[in-house]
Short mmCIF file of C-alpha atoms in Angstrom, two decimals:
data_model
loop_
_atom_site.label_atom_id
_atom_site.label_comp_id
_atom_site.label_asym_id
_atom_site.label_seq_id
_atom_site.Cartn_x
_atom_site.Cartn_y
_atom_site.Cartn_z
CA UNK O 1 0.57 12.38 16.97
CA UNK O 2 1.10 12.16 20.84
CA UNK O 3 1.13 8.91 22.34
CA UNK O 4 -2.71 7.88 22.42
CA UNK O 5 -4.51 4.98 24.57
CA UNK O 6 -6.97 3.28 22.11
CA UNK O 7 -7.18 0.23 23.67
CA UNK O 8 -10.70 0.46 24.30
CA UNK O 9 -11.89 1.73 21.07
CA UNK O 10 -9.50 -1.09 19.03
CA UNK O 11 -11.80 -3.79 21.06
CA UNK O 12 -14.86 -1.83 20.43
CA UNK O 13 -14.58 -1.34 16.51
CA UNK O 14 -13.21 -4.68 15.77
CA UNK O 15 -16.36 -6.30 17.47
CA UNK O 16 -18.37 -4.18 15.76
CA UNK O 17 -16.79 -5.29 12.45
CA UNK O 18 -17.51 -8.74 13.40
CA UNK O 19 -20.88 -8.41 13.87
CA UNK O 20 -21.21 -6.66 10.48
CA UNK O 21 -19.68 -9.85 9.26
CA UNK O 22 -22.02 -11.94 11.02
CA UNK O 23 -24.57 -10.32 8.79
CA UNK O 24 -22.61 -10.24 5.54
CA UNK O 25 -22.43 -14.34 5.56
CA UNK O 26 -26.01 -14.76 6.84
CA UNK O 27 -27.18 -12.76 3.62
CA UNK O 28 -24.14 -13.78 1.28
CA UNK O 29 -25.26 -16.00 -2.24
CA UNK O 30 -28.94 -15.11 -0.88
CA UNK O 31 -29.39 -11.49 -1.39
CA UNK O 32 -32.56 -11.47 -4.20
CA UNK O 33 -31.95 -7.61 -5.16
CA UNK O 34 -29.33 -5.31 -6.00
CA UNK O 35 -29.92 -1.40 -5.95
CA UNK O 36 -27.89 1.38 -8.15
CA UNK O 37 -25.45 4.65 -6.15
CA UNK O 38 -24.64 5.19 -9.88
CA UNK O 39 -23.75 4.47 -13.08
CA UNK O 40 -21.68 1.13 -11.49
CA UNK O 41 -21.76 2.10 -7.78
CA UNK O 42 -24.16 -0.53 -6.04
CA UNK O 43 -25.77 -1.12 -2.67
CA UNK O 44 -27.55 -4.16 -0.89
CA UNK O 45 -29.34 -4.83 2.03
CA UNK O 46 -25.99 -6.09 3.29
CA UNK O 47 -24.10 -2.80 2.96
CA UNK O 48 -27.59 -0.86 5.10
CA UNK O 49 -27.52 -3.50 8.11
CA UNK O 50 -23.79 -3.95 8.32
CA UNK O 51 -23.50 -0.32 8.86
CA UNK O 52 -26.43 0.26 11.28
CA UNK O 53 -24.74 -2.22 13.17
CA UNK O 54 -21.69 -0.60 13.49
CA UNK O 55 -22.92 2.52 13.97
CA UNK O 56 -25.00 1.00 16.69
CA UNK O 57 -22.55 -0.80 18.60
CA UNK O 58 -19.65 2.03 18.25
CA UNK O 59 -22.12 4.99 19.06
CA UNK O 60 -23.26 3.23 22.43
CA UNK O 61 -20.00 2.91 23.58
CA UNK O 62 -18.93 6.52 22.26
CA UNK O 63 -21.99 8.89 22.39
CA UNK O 64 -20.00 12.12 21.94
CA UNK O 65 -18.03 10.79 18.74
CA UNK O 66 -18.64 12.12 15.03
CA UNK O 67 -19.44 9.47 12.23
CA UNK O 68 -18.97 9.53 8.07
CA UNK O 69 -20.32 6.39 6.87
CA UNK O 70 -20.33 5.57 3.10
CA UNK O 71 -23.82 4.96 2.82
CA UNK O 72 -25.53 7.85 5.76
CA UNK O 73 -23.13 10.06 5.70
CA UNK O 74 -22.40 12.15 8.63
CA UNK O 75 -22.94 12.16 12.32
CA UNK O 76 -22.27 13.31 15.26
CA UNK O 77 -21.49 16.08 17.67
CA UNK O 78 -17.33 16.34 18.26
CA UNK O 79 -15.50 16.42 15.14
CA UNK O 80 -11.88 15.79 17.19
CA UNK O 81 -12.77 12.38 17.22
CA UNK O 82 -14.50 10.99 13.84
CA UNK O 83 -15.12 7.49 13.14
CA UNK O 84 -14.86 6.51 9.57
CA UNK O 85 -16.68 3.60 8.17
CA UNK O 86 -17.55 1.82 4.91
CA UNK O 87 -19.39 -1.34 6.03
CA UNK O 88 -19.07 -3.45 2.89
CA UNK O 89 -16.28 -2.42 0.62
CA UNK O 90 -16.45 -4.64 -2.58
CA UNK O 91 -20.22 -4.67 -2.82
CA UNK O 92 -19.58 -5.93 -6.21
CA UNK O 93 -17.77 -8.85 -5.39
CA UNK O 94 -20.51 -9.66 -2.78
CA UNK O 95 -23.48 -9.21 -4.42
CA UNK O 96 -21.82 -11.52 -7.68
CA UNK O 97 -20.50 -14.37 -4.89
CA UNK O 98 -17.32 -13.20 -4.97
CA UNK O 99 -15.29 -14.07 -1.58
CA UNK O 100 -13.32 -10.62 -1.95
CA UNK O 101 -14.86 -7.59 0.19
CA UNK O 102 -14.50 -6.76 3.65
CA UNK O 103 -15.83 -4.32 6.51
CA UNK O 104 -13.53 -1.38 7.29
CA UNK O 105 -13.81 0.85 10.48
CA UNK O 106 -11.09 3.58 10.97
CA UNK O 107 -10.52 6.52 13.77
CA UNK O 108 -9.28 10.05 13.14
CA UNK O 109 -8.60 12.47 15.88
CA UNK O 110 -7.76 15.80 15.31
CA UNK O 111 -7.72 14.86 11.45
CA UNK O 112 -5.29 12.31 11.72
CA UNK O 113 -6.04 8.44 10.67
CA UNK O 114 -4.75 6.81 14.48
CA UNK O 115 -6.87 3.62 14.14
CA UNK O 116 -8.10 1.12 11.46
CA UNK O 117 -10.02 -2.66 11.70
CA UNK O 118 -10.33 -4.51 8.51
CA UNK O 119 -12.04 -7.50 8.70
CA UNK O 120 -12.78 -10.38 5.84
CA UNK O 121 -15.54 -12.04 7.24
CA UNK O 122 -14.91 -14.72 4.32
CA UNK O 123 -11.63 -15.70 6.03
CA UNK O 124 -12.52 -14.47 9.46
CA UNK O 125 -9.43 -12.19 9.28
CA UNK O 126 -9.42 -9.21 10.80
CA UNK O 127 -6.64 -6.71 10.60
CA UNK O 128 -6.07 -4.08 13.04
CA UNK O 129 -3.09 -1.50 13.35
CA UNK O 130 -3.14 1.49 16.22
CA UNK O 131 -0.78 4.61 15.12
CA UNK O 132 2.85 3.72 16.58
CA UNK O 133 1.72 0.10 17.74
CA UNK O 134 2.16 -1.76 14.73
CA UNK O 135 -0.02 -3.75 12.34
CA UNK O 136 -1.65 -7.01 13.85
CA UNK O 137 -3.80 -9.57 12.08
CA UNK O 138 -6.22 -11.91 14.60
CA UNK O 139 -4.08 -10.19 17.29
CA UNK O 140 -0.63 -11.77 15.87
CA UNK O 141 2.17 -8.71 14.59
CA UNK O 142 2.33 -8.80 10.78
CA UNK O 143 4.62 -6.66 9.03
CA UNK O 144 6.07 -6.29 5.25
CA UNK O 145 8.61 -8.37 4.20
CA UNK O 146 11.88 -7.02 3.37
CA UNK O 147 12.49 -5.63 -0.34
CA UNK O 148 12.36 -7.63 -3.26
CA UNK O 149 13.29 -6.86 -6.63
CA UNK O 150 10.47 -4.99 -8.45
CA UNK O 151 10.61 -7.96 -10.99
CA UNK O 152 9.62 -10.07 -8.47
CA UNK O 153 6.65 -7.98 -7.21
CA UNK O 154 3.31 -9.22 -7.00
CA UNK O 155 0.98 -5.77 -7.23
CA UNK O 156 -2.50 -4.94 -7.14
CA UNK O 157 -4.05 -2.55 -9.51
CA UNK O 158 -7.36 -0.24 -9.08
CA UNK O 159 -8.52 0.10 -12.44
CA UNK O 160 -9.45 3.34 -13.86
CA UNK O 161 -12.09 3.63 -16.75
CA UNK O 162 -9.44 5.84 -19.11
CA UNK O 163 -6.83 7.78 -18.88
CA UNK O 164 -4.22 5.62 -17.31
CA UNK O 165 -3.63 3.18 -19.71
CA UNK O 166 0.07 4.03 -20.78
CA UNK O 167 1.28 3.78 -16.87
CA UNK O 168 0.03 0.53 -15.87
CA UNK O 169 0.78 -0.85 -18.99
CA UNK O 170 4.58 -0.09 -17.83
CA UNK O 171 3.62 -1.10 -14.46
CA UNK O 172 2.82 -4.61 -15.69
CA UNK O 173 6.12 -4.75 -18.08
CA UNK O 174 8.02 -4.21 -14.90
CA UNK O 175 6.83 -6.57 -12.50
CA UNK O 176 5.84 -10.23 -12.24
CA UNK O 177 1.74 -10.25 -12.01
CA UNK O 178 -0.34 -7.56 -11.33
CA UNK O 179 -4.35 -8.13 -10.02
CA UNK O 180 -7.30 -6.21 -9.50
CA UNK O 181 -9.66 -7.46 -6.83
CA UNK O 182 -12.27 -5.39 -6.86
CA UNK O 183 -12.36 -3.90 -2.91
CA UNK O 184 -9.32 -1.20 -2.64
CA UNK O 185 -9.61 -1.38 1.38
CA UNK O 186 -8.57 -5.37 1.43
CA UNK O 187 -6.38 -4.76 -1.48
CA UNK O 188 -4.12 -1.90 0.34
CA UNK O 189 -4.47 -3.36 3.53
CA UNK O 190 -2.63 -6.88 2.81
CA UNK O 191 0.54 -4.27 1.86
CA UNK O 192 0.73 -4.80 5.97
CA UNK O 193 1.52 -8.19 5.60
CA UNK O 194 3.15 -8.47 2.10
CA UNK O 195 0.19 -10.27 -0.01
CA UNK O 196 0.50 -7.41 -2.30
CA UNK O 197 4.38 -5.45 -3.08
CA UNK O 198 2.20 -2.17 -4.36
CA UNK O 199 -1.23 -1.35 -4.05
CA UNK O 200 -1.75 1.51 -7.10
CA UNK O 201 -5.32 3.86 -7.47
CA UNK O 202 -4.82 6.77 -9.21
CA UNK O 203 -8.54 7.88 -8.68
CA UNK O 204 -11.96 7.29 -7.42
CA UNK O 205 -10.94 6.63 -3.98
CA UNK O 206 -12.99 7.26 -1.04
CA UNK O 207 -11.81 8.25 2.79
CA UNK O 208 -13.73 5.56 3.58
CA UNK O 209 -11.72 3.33 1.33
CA UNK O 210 -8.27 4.33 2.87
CA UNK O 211 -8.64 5.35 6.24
CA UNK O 212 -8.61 2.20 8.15
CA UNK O 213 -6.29 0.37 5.56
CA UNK O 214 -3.76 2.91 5.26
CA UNK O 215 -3.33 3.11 9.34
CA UNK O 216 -2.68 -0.63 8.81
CA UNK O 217 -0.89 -0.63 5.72
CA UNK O 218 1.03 2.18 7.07
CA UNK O 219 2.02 0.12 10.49
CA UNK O 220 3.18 -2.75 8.60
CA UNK O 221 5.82 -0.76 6.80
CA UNK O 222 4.18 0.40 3.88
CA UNK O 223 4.83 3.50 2.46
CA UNK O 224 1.17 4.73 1.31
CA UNK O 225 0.74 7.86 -0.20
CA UNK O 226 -1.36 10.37 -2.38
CA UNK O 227 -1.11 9.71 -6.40
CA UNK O 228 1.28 12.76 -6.63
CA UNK O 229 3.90 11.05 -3.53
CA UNK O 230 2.38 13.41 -0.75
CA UNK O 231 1.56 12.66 2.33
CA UNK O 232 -1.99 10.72 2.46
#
């Protein structure tokens, strides 16, 4: 990617990700109903203001900009520049009291991921990473730790509902805990600053899911890929 200045649009989409997370904690242990995407896939009253907030306060500042937004889809005018948002990832967590979910914004130009905010409004942490800037969290440079030995490795698992089962069986033999948390974006983005070795989803993954995380995963040193080892 040539060398881009996102300065403005960093500020813009992590302030929008803190006011979704303003209203994630007003509402959080006091939302009274839970609605069904699917079979397991929920949605609260949360997930629907968090994102007309952000899509609020990112289209004023960008008119012209394209959106995809997990729960109203697409936007927009200029697909060059597309903002990518899912405004509560680990609805589950949130709608059981669960302190493990978190707002993701990301930017692609041209196709390419160039910007993601993650923020944890539980911890007020938000995680932000420009393409060749490195990965920051609050505004401090975070970064993987060196290599450890894959015995060592703490790793986080996104469960699939069959056909893995042999695999992360031999993932567990191998290293020293693995976890599922329940909110892939969070899960893959603390690769940046080495809470989690490996994040590992074979499936079931969203663009909404990755595209912020994986610019900050990715700027932290991570090596994040596709299930087959491509490019993601």
């Amino acid at each position: 990617m040539p060398d881009l200045d996102l300065a403005r649009e960093l500020n813009v989409a992590a302030a929008a990700a803190r006011l979704a997370g303003e209203i994630q904690m007003g509402l959080y242990e006091r939302i009274e109903s839970v609605d069904y995407k699917g079979e397991k896939d929920v949605v609260t009253v949360a997930d629907h203001r968090s994102e007309e907030a952000i899509l609020e306060h990112i289209g004023a500042a960008f008119p012209r900009d394209a959106f995809l937004a997990e729960e109203s889809g697409e936007s927009g005018e200029e697909a060059e520049r597309l903002w990518v948002i899912d405004p509560l990832d680990g609805t589950v967590n949130y709608a059981n009291g669960i302190p493990f979910f978190a707002v993701s914004i990301g930017l692609a130009v041209d196709g390419s991921p160039v910007l993601g905010v993650v923020y944890d409004p539980t911890r007020d942490e938000l995680f932000s990473a420009v393409s060749g800037a490195g990965a920051q969290l609050n505004g401090r440079p975070i970064h993987q730790p060196t290599e450890k030995r894959m015995g060592d490795s703490v790793v986080s698992l996104g469960l699939p509902s069959s056909g893995f089962g042999r695999p992360y069986r031999e993932i567990r033999h191998r290293v020293r805990i693995t976890r599922a948390m329940g909110s892939a974006t969070l899960s893959l983005t603390y690769l940046a600053n080495g809470r989690f070795d490996a994040y590992i989803q074979w499936s079931k993954l969203s663009v909404w899911d990755i595209c912020a995380a994986g610019v900050i995963a990715s700027e932290g040193g991570a090596v994040v890929t596709s299930a087959l080892g491509n490019t993601w």
